[in-house]
């Protein structure tokens, strides 16, 4: 069974058009982190936010009236992916379409508000309007309703690797033969609560920029938005393989978990492009190692500096970057990274790039990889 | 250049059959399959007052709860294991029972569902922040709160390693997990999958359902005319699923088969099903088609049956229109609604029903609902030695609907 990336869409702190964001990244532009305003645990938080004018472009629909930012980002990205594929689902097509939604921190804004009312005022103050939006699959439900999907809708939860795990699940779902296509969407919303949580894990830094591959690691900065990929049975870019990887217990074990995945990803040949998830944390050292050992001839890039650590959206952002790199035959500059003895640009007279590798290492025990082929 | 996938000219192999080779379970009914079977035989009411957090301002004050003493000795009292969430302990308990039945089972994939993971850790963390606590233990709470953490920990503790797909499809989750795992094996993508669901009581979720007035202040009465809402529960159930041919070749015990799966999405409302029951009906129809079974071949339905006015009306209508007068019961009256674990726990209960020829009771049933033409297994377990094929339903927020068909071993040969 061969599957193809038929459509791409994203909502990012740099905007929400494929070409627009890609050109900004290629020009070396980074999103600017800003204070979230709300402080917890005595410290304020910095994060990359989707600009208000971009967020305002979410479609107006009754199902989104009370929905949180994560749902709106997801809907915008999902619809953009369908548009990129030149597809407007009619009822028959919607019936044969599946939807897989990748989520990590979920609807944290409403969850925090809902529980805050319980803590400060008691259970009787809890809002029945907020609670349904706190469930993991609320965003998927809104998107399915907008698209008229009545078949398979799944929400997959995990850490930053969940976007690629969702692509793997999409392969599994489509193998049944019951569905013609699968829209895979990963989304995230930022909040001071998640920033505080990641700070307690000693994973975030107080101010930008993110410095991938810096030694010692200096920390990451959380981001929000959504990424969407439409998988279909025909298209230009083949999803060659998705390696669901596995789990690691301790940060020091990540390299051991990533190494065999990287080895399997070379089974189809050498990589022309390597889109890593290095984000200024313990992840960087493991990916540096596999980059040198397995992808030394590849043009290396990580979108974390430009777009921030998008967690559930991040893996799909990486996948979209890999697709655009093959489509446009260029990668953005890996600015600020020390000399890691890897090329980050296209060499003159180089053969056309045909194969891209993506590895996504989550910050809470999951790791996965994939390859695309043009 | 666009590339089209060329049709494979060779004949496709027939879909694989999917065997259940082991099951582990912990729920308010008991720890383990046999304890669960005993509770089902008795029709035991396992609902008790909630003391884990304050319910003073809630309509509902009861829930189905897993006894702490069952979990107390699951793991050694070490620093590393003390920090693990309650759901991780439930999963270890269930996984150990499963591996005792099938010691050589090594999953290639774990497909599992939850709706809230380590939520109570998140609650403690948030309360600590409000109290301006600077305790170092907050990092541990944060690290063990994510929904995938309990299963990852349980796998490691039990010496297993596999990628995990953790599904969060609200109350349909457990059945979605089993059904998706079934389809993966059937399509030949994998030979062995560990599948199931888990959830633990949490204040946020408990108050959430109460705020919607979905919880009842009295008994949970599925399909009763006077039903007034659900009671929550908790637990974990795990299934070792394997390609039947492979399992038989190695002489594995076969507890049963999953033979069909149906999934549908009802876009009517975020929390309420379409009154016509179209979502549940589609899921059940697709499950039957997937199993190659006609409606009159279903011997028992383990219903979602939350006892909310809307769910029971929609589901009841769908069951009677599609399946006629098939025996139906909801075991949620006995043990509460365990959310992400419900589908998996109830599949295990359905398997026991087929094994023992005893359909579990739908407790607290006093007055039939005249709008629902159902044969409810009312208040006492019912003997059904001839039952071979059953349907288990789970429906959830966000319009998620899932049904699976379970069959006794060799029911297909009959």
CSV table of C-alpha atoms in Angstrom, one decimal, chain B:
chain,number,residue,atom,x,y,z
B,1,UNK,CA,4.3,14.6,-11.6
B,2,UNK,CA,1.5,12.7,-10.1
B,3,UNK,CA,1.9,9.0,-9.4
B,4,UNK,CA,-1.0,6.7,-9.1
B,5,UNK,CA,-0.9,3.6,-7.0
B,6,UNK,CA,-1.2,0.7,-9.4
B,7,UNK,CA,-3.7,-2.0,-8.4
B,8,UNK,CA,-2.0,-5.1,-7.2
B,9,UNK,CA,-2.7,-7.8,-9.8
B,10,UNK,CA,-2.1,-10.7,-7.4
B,11,UNK,CA,-5.0,-12.1,-5.4
B,12,UNK,CA,-5.3,-10.5,-2.0
B,13,UNK,CA,-4.9,-12.9,0.9
B,14,UNK,CA,-8.0,-13.4,3.0
B,15,UNK,CA,-8.3,-11.1,6.0
B,16,UNK,CA,-6.7,-12.6,9.1
B,17,UNK,CA,-8.9,-13.7,12.0
B,18,UNK,CA,-8.2,-12.1,15.3
B,19,UNK,CA,-7.9,-14.2,18.5
B,20,UNK,CA,-8.1,-13.1,22.0
B,21,UNK,CA,-5.3,-15.1,23.8
B,22,UNK,CA,-5.3,-13.4,27.2
B,23,UNK,CA,-7.1,-10.8,29.2
B,24,UNK,CA,-6.2,-8.8,32.3
B,25,UNK,CA,-8.7,-6.6,34.2
B,26,UNK,CA,-9.2,-4.6,37.3
B,27,UNK,CA,-12.5,-2.7,37.9
B,28,UNK,CA,-14.9,-1.9,40.7
B,29,UNK,CA,-16.1,-5.5,40.2
B,30,UNK,CA,-12.8,-7.0,41.2
B,31,UNK,CA,-9.2,-7.6,40.5
B,32,UNK,CA,-8.9,-10.2,37.8
B,33,UNK,CA,-11.2,-12.2,35.5
B,34,UNK,CA,-12.5,-14.7,38.0
B,35,UNK,CA,-13.2,-12.0,40.6
B,36,UNK,CA,-15.1,-10.1,37.9
B,37,UNK,CA,-17.0,-13.2,36.9
B,38,UNK,CA,-18.0,-13.8,40.5
B,39,UNK,CA,-19.3,-10.3,40.8
B,40,UNK,CA,-21.3,-10.6,37.6
B,41,UNK,CA,-22.9,-13.9,38.7
B,42,UNK,CA,-24.0,-12.2,41.9
B,43,UNK,CA,-25.2,-9.1,40.2
B,44,UNK,CA,-23.2,-7.2,42.8
B,45,UNK,CA,-23.7,-3.5,43.2
B,46,UNK,CA,-20.2,-2.1,43.4
B,47,UNK,CA,-21.0,1.6,43.7
B,48,UNK,CA,-19.8,3.3,46.8
B,49,UNK,CA,-19.5,6.8,48.3
B,50,UNK,CA,-16.7,9.0,46.9
B,51,UNK,CA,-14.1,9.9,49.5
B,52,UNK,CA,-11.1,10.6,47.3
B,53,UNK,CA,-12.1,14.3,46.8
B,54,UNK,CA,-14.9,16.5,48.1
B,55,UNK,CA,-18.3,15.9,46.4
B,56,UNK,CA,-20.2,18.0,48.9
B,57,UNK,CA,-21.3,20.4,46.2
B,58,UNK,CA,-22.2,17.8,43.7
B,59,UNK,CA,-25.5,16.1,42.9
B,60,UNK,CA,-23.8,12.8,42.6
B,61,UNK,CA,-21.8,11.5,45.5
B,62,UNK,CA,-21.1,7.9,44.5
B,63,UNK,CA,-18.9,6.1,42.0
B,64,UNK,CA,-17.6,2.7,41.0
B,65,UNK,CA,-14.1,2.6,42.6
B,66,UNK,CA,-11.2,0.2,42.5
B,67,UNK,CA,-10.2,-0.7,46.0
B,68,UNK,CA,-7.0,0.8,47.1
B,69,UNK,CA,-5.9,-2.5,48.8
B,70,UNK,CA,-5.9,-4.2,45.4
B,71,UNK,CA,-3.4,-1.7,44.1
B,72,UNK,CA,-1.4,-1.2,47.3
B,73,UNK,CA,1.0,-4.1,46.8
B,74,UNK,CA,1.2,-4.0,43.0
B,75,UNK,CA,4.6,-2.3,43.1
B,76,UNK,CA,7.4,-2.1,45.6
B,77,UNK,CA,7.5,0.9,47.8
B,78,UNK,CA,10.4,2.6,46.2
B,79,UNK,CA,11.0,6.2,45.2
B,80,UNK,CA,10.7,5.3,41.5
B,81,UNK,CA,7.4,3.5,41.9
B,82,UNK,CA,5.8,5.7,44.5
B,83,UNK,CA,5.6,8.5,42.0
B,84,UNK,CA,3.6,6.5,39.5
B,85,UNK,CA,0.0,7.3,38.9
B,86,UNK,CA,-2.8,5.1,40.1
B,87,UNK,CA,-3.7,4.2,36.5
B,88,UNK,CA,-0.2,2.9,36.1
B,89,UNK,CA,-0.7,0.5,39.0
B,90,UNK,CA,-4.1,-0.6,37.5
B,91,UNK,CA,-2.3,-1.3,34.2
B,92,UNK,CA,0.5,-3.3,35.9
B,93,UNK,CA,-2.1,-5.4,37.7
B,94,UNK,CA,-4.0,-6.1,34.5
B,95,UNK,CA,-0.9,-6.7,32.5
B,96,UNK,CA,0.5,-9.2,35.0
B,97,UNK,CA,-2.7,-11.2,34.8
B,98,UNK,CA,-2.6,-11.1,31.0
B,99,UNK,CA,1.1,-12.2,31.0
B,100,UNK,CA,0.3,-15.0,33.5
B,101,UNK,CA,-2.1,-16.4,30.9
B,102,UNK,CA,0.2,-15.8,27.9
B,103,UNK,CA,3.8,-15.5,29.2
B,104,UNK,CA,5.3,-15.4,25.7
B,105,UNK,CA,3.1,-12.7,24.4
B,106,UNK,CA,5.2,-9.8,23.0
B,107,UNK,CA,3.2,-7.1,21.3
B,108,UNK,CA,4.4,-5.4,18.2
B,109,UNK,CA,2.1,-2.5,19.0
B,110,UNK,CA,0.1,-1.3,22.0
B,111,UNK,CA,-3.2,0.4,21.2
B,112,UNK,CA,-4.9,1.7,24.2
B,113,UNK,CA,-7.3,4.3,25.3
B,114,UNK,CA,-7.8,6.8,28.1
B,115,UNK,CA,-9.8,10.0,28.6
B,116,UNK,CA,-7.8,11.6,31.3
B,117,UNK,CA,-4.6,9.7,32.0
B,118,UNK,CA,-2.9,11.0,35.1
B,119,UNK,CA,-5.5,13.8,35.7
B,120,UNK,CA,-5.4,13.7,39.5
B,121,UNK,CA,-1.7,14.5,39.4
B,122,UNK,CA,-2.5,17.6,37.3
B,123,UNK,CA,-5.1,18.6,39.8
B,124,UNK,CA,-2.6,18.3,42.7
B,125,UNK,CA,-0.1,20.3,40.7
B,126,UNK,CA,-2.6,23.0,40.0
B,127,UNK,CA,-3.7,23.2,43.6
B,128,UNK,CA,-0.1,23.4,44.7
B,129,UNK,CA,0.5,26.3,42.4
B,130,UNK,CA,-2.4,28.1,43.8
B,131,UNK,CA,-1.0,27.5,47.3
B,132,UNK,CA,2.4,28.8,46.1
B,133,UNK,CA,4.1,25.6,47.0
B,134,UNK,CA,7.7,25.4,46.0
B,135,UNK,CA,7.9,21.7,46.7
B,136,UNK,CA,10.3,19.7,44.5
B,137,UNK,CA,7.7,17.0,44.1
B,138,UNK,CA,5.8,19.1,41.6
B,139,UNK,CA,8.2,18.1,38.9
B,140,UNK,CA,7.2,14.5,39.5
B,141,UNK,CA,3.5,15.3,39.3
B,142,UNK,CA,4.0,17.1,36.0
B,143,UNK,CA,6.1,14.2,34.6
B,144,UNK,CA,3.5,11.6,35.4
B,145,UNK,CA,0.4,13.5,34.5
B,146,UNK,CA,0.5,13.1,30.6
B,147,UNK,CA,-2.0,10.5,29.4
B,148,UNK,CA,0.5,8.2,27.8
B,149,UNK,CA,2.7,7.9,30.8
B,150,UNK,CA,0.8,5.2,32.7
B,151,UNK,CA,0.9,2.7,29.8
B,152,UNK,CA,4.6,3.5,29.0
B,153,UNK,CA,5.5,2.9,32.6
B,154,UNK,CA,3.4,-0.3,32.9
B,155,UNK,CA,5.0,-1.7,29.8
B,156,UNK,CA,8.5,-1.0,31.2
B,157,UNK,CA,7.7,-2.5,34.6
B,158,UNK,CA,6.4,-5.7,33.0
B,159,UNK,CA,9.4,-6.0,30.7
B,160,UNK,CA,7.6,-5.2,27.5
B,161,UNK,CA,8.6,-2.7,24.8
B,162,UNK,CA,6.4,-1.6,21.9
B,163,UNK,CA,5.3,1.6,20.3
B,164,UNK,CA,2.0,3.0,21.7
B,165,UNK,CA,-1.0,4.5,20.1
B,166,UNK,CA,-2.9,6.1,22.9
B,167,UNK,CA,-6.4,7.0,21.8
B,168,UNK,CA,-8.5,9.7,23.4
B,169,UNK,CA,-11.9,9.3,21.9
B,170,UNK,CA,-13.9,10.1,25.1
B,171,UNK,CA,-16.2,7.3,26.3
B,172,UNK,CA,-15.8,5.2,23.0
B,173,UNK,CA,-12.1,5.0,23.5
B,174,UNK,CA,-11.8,1.4,24.9
B,175,UNK,CA,-13.9,-0.1,22.1
B,176,UNK,CA,-12.0,2.1,19.5
B,177,UNK,CA,-8.7,0.7,20.8
B,178,UNK,CA,-9.9,-2.9,20.5
B,179,UNK,CA,-11.5,-2.3,17.2
B,180,UNK,CA,-8.5,-0.5,15.6
B,181,UNK,CA,-6.2,-3.2,16.9
B,182,UNK,CA,-8.5,-5.8,15.4
B,183,UNK,CA,-8.4,-4.1,12.0
B,184,UNK,CA,-4.6,-3.8,12.1
B,185,UNK,CA,-4.2,-7.5,12.6
B,186,UNK,CA,-6.9,-8.4,10.1
B,187,UNK,CA,-5.2,-6.3,7.5
B,188,UNK,CA,-2.0,-8.1,8.1
B,189,UNK,CA,-0.2,-5.1,9.4
B,190,UNK,CA,0.7,-6.8,12.7
B,191,UNK,CA,0.5,-10.3,14.2
B,192,UNK,CA,0.2,-9.3,17.9
B,193,UNK,CA,-1.2,-6.2,19.5
B,194,UNK,CA,-1.8,-5.4,23.2
B,195,UNK,CA,-5.1,-3.4,23.3
B,196,UNK,CA,-7.4,-2.0,26.0
B,197,UNK,CA,-8.2,1.1,28.1
B,198,UNK,CA,-7.7,2.7,31.4
B,199,UNK,CA,-9.0,5.6,33.5
B,200,UNK,CA,-9.1,6.7,37.2
B,201,UNK,CA,-11.5,8.9,39.0
B,202,UNK,CA,-10.6,12.5,39.1
B,203,UNK,CA,-12.3,15.5,40.6
B,204,UNK,CA,-12.2,17.6,37.4
B,205,UNK,CA,-14.0,14.9,35.4
B,206,UNK,CA,-16.4,14.0,38.2
B,207,UNK,CA,-17.4,17.6,38.6
B,208,UNK,CA,-17.6,18.0,34.9
B,209,UNK,CA,-20.2,15.4,34.4
B,210,UNK,CA,-22.0,16.7,37.4
B,211,UNK,CA,-22.0,20.3,36.0
B,212,UNK,CA,-23.8,18.9,32.9
B,213,UNK,CA,-26.3,17.2,35.1
B,214,UNK,CA,-25.4,14.0,33.5
B,215,UNK,CA,-24.7,12.3,36.8
B,216,UNK,CA,-27.4,11.0,39.0
B,217,UNK,CA,-28.0,11.7,42.6
B,218,UNK,CA,-29.5,8.2,43.1
B,219,UNK,CA,-29.0,4.8,41.5
B,220,UNK,CA,-27.8,4.4,37.9
B,221,UNK,CA,-30.8,2.8,36.0
B,222,UNK,CA,-29.9,2.1,32.4
B,223,UNK,CA,-32.8,2.0,30.1
B,224,UNK,CA,-35.3,2.5,32.9
B,225,UNK,CA,-38.1,4.9,32.3
B,226,UNK,CA,-37.1,6.9,35.4
B,227,UNK,CA,-33.4,6.9,34.6
B,228,UNK,CA,-31.7,10.1,35.8
B,229,UNK,CA,-28.1,9.8,34.8
B,230,UNK,CA,-24.8,8.1,35.1
B,231,UNK,CA,-22.4,7.2,37.9
B,232,UNK,CA,-18.7,7.3,37.0
B,233,UNK,CA,-16.2,4.5,37.5
B,234,UNK,CA,-12.6,3.6,36.9
B,235,UNK,CA,-10.4,0.6,36.0
B,236,UNK,CA,-8.2,-1.0,33.3
B,237,UNK,CA,-8.6,-3.9,31.0
B,238,UNK,CA,-6.1,-5.3,28.5
B,239,UNK,CA,-6.4,-7.8,25.7
B,240,UNK,CA,-3.7,-9.8,24.0
B,241,UNK,CA,-4.8,-10.0,20.4
B,242,UNK,CA,-3.1,-12.2,17.9
B,243,UNK,CA,-3.5,-13.5,14.4
B,244,UNK,CA,-5.6,-16.6,15.0
B,245,UNK,CA,-3.6,-18.8,12.6
B,246,UNK,CA,-0.3,-17.8,14.3
B,247,UNK,CA,-1.8,-18.3,17.8
B,248,UNK,CA,-3.2,-21.8,16.9
B,249,UNK,CA,0.1,-22.8,15.4
B,250,UNK,CA,1.9,-22.2,18.6
B,251,UNK,CA,-0.8,-23.9,20.7
B,252,UNK,CA,-2.0,-20.7,22.4
B,253,UNK,CA,-5.3,-20.8,24.3
B,254,UNK,CA,-8.0,-19.0,22.5
B,255,UNK,CA,-10.5,-17.2,24.7
B,256,UNK,CA,-12.5,-15.9,21.9
B,257,UNK,CA,-12.3,-13.8,18.7
B,258,UNK,CA,-13.0,-10.3,17.8
B,259,UNK,CA,-14.7,-10.6,14.4
B,260,UNK,CA,-16.1,-7.2,13.6
B,261,UNK,CA,-15.7,-3.5,14.3
B,262,UNK,CA,-17.7,-0.5,13.4
B,263,UNK,CA,-16.9,3.2,13.9
B,264,UNK,CA,-19.0,6.2,13.2
B,265,UNK,CA,-19.0,9.9,13.9
B,266,UNK,CA,-22.2,11.7,14.9
B,267,UNK,CA,-21.8,15.4,14.2
B,268,UNK,CA,-25.1,16.5,15.9
B,269,UNK,CA,-23.6,18.0,19.1
B,270,UNK,CA,-20.5,17.9,21.2
B,271,UNK,CA,-22.2,16.1,24.1
B,272,UNK,CA,-25.5,14.7,22.8
B,273,UNK,CA,-26.2,12.1,20.2
B,274,UNK,CA,-28.6,12.7,17.4
B,275,UNK,CA,-32.0,11.6,18.8
B,276,UNK,CA,-32.6,9.3,15.9
B,277,UNK,CA,-29.8,7.1,17.1
B,278,UNK,CA,-28.1,7.2,13.6
B,279,UNK,CA,-24.6,7.4,15.1
B,280,UNK,CA,-24.9,4.2,17.2
B,281,UNK,CA,-26.8,2.5,14.5
B,282,UNK,CA,-24.2,3.1,11.9
B,283,UNK,CA,-21.5,1.8,14.2
B,284,UNK,CA,-23.4,-1.4,15.0
B,285,UNK,CA,-24.3,-1.9,11.3
B,286,UNK,CA,-20.7,-1.5,10.3
B,287,UNK,CA,-19.6,-3.9,13.0
B,288,UNK,CA,-22.1,-6.5,11.7
B,289,UNK,CA,-21.0,-6.0,8.2
B,290,UNK,CA,-17.3,-6.3,9.3
B,291,UNK,CA,-18.1,-9.5,11.1
B,292,UNK,CA,-20.1,-10.9,8.2
B,293,UNK,CA,-23.0,-11.5,10.7
B,294,UNK,CA,-26.7,-10.8,10.2
B,295,UNK,CA,-28.6,-9.0,13.0
B,296,UNK,CA,-30.4,-12.2,14.0
B,297,UNK,CA,-27.1,-13.9,14.8
B,298,UNK,CA,-26.4,-11.6,17.7
B,299,UNK,CA,-27.2,-13.3,21.0
B,300,UNK,CA,-26.4,-10.5,23.4
B,301,UNK,CA,-25.7,-6.8,23.4
B,302,UNK,CA,-23.5,-5.2,26.2
B,303,UNK,CA,-24.9,-1.7,25.8
B,304,UNK,CA,-23.2,1.6,26.4
B,305,UNK,CA,-26.2,2.3,28.6
B,306,UNK,CA,-25.1,5.2,30.7
B,307,UNK,CA,-28.6,5.8,32.0
B,308,UNK,CA,-28.6,9.4,30.7
B,309,UNK,CA,-32.0,10.2,29.0
B,310,UNK,CA,-30.4,11.0,25.7
B,311,UNK,CA,-27.9,8.2,25.3
B,312,UNK,CA,-30.2,5.4,26.3
B,313,UNK,CA,-33.0,6.7,24.1
B,314,UNK,CA,-30.7,6.9,21.0
B,315,UNK,CA,-28.9,3.6,21.7
B,316,UNK,CA,-32.1,1.8,22.7
B,317,UNK,CA,-33.8,3.0,19.5
B,318,UNK,CA,-30.8,1.9,17.4
B,319,UNK,CA,-30.7,-1.6,19.0
B,320,UNK,CA,-34.3,-2.3,18.7
B,321,UNK,CA,-34.5,-1.1,15.1
B,322,UNK,CA,-31.4,-3.0,14.0
B,323,UNK,CA,-31.4,-6.1,16.2
B,324,UNK,CA,-35.0,-6.5,17.4
B,325,UNK,CA,-35.6,-8.3,20.7
B,326,UNK,CA,-32.0,-9.3,21.5
B,327,UNK,CA,-31.1,-9.5,25.2
B,328,UNK,CA,-29.5,-6.3,26.3
B,329,UNK,CA,-27.8,-5.2,29.5
B,330,UNK,CA,-25.6,-2.3,30.7
B,331,UNK,CA,-23.1,-3.3,33.3
B,332,UNK,CA,-22.5,0.4,34.2
B,333,UNK,CA,-25.2,0.1,36.9
B,334,UNK,CA,-22.9,-2.4,38.7
B,335,UNK,CA,-19.6,-0.7,38.3
B,336,UNK,CA,-20.1,2.8,37.0
B,337,UNK,CA,-18.9,4.4,33.7
B,338,UNK,CA,-15.2,3.9,33.5
B,339,UNK,CA,-14.8,6.3,30.5
B,340,UNK,CA,-11.7,5.4,28.6
B,341,UNK,CA,-11.6,2.0,30.2
B,342,UNK,CA,-15.3,1.2,29.7
B,343,UNK,CA,-15.1,-0.3,26.3
B,344,UNK,CA,-12.3,-2.6,27.2
B,345,UNK,CA,-13.7,-3.6,30.6
B,346,UNK,CA,-17.1,-4.3,29.0
B,347,UNK,CA,-15.6,-6.3,26.2
B,348,UNK,CA,-14.0,-8.5,28.9
B,349,UNK,CA,-17.4,-8.8,30.6
B,350,UNK,CA,-18.9,-9.8,27.3
B,351,UNK,CA,-16.3,-12.4,26.8
B,352,UNK,CA,-17.0,-13.8,30.2
B,353,UNK,CA,-20.7,-13.8,29.3
B,354,UNK,CA,-20.0,-16.0,26.3
B,355,UNK,CA,-17.6,-18.2,28.2
B,356,UNK,CA,-19.9,-18.8,31.2
B,357,UNK,CA,-23.2,-18.7,29.2
B,358,UNK,CA,-24.4,-16.1,31.7
B,359,UNK,CA,-25.6,-12.7,30.6
B,360,UNK,CA,-24.8,-10.0,33.1
B,361,UNK,CA,-27.6,-8.1,34.8
B,362,UNK,CA,-28.8,-4.6,34.2
B,363,UNK,CA,-29.2,-3.5,37.8
B,364,UNK,CA,-31.7,-1.1,39.3
B,365,UNK,CA,-34.2,-1.7,36.5
B,366,UNK,CA,-37.7,-1.0,37.8
B,367,UNK,CA,-39.9,0.3,35.0
B,368,UNK,CA,-39.5,-0.4,31.3
B,369,UNK,CA,-39.4,2.7,29.0
B,370,UNK,CA,-42.3,2.3,26.7
B,371,UNK,CA,-40.5,4.1,23.9
B,372,UNK,CA,-37.8,1.4,23.9
B,373,UNK,CA,-38.7,-2.1,22.8
B,374,UNK,CA,-35.8,-3.9,24.5
B,375,UNK,CA,-35.4,-7.2,26.2
B,376,UNK,CA,-33.5,-6.0,29.2
B,377,UNK,CA,-31.6,-8.6,31.4
B,378,UNK,CA,-33.2,-7.0,34.4
B,379,UNK,CA,-31.6,-7.1,37.9
B,380,UNK,CA,-30.3,-10.7,37.7
B,381,UNK,CA,-27.9,-12.5,35.5
B,382,UNK,CA,-29.6,-14.7,32.9
B,383,UNK,CA,-28.5,-18.1,31.8
B,384,UNK,CA,-27.7,-18.3,28.0
B,385,UNK,CA,-25.7,-21.3,27.3
B,386,UNK,CA,-26.3,-21.1,23.6
B,387,UNK,CA,-25.0,-17.5,23.3
B,388,UNK,CA,-22.0,-17.5,20.9
B,389,UNK,CA,-22.0,-14.0,19.3
B,390,UNK,CA,-22.2,-10.7,21.1
B,391,UNK,CA,-22.0,-7.0,20.4
B,392,UNK,CA,-20.4,-4.5,22.7
B,393,UNK,CA,-21.1,-0.8,22.3
B,394,UNK,CA,-19.4,2.4,23.4
B,395,UNK,CA,-20.5,6.0,22.5
B,396,UNK,CA,-18.9,9.2,23.6
B,397,UNK,CA,-18.6,12.9,23.6
B,398,UNK,CA,-17.7,14.4,20.3
B,399,UNK,CA,-20.1,12.0,18.6
B,400,UNK,CA,-17.7,9.1,18.7
B,401,UNK,CA,-19.4,5.7,18.3
B,402,UNK,CA,-17.8,2.3,18.3
B,403,UNK,CA,-19.1,-1.3,18.3
B,404,UNK,CA,-17.3,-4.6,18.3
B,405,UNK,CA,-18.4,-8.2,17.7
B,406,UNK,CA,-17.0,-10.8,20.0
B,407,UNK,CA,-17.5,-14.6,19.5
B,408,UNK,CA,-16.8,-17.7,21.4
B,409,UNK,CA,-13.9,-19.8,20.2
B,410,UNK,CA,-14.9,-21.7,17.1
B,411,UNK,CA,-18.2,-19.9,16.9
B,412,UNK,CA,-17.4,-19.5,13.2
B,413,UNK,CA,-17.3,-23.2,12.7
B,414,UNK,CA,-20.8,-23.6,14.1
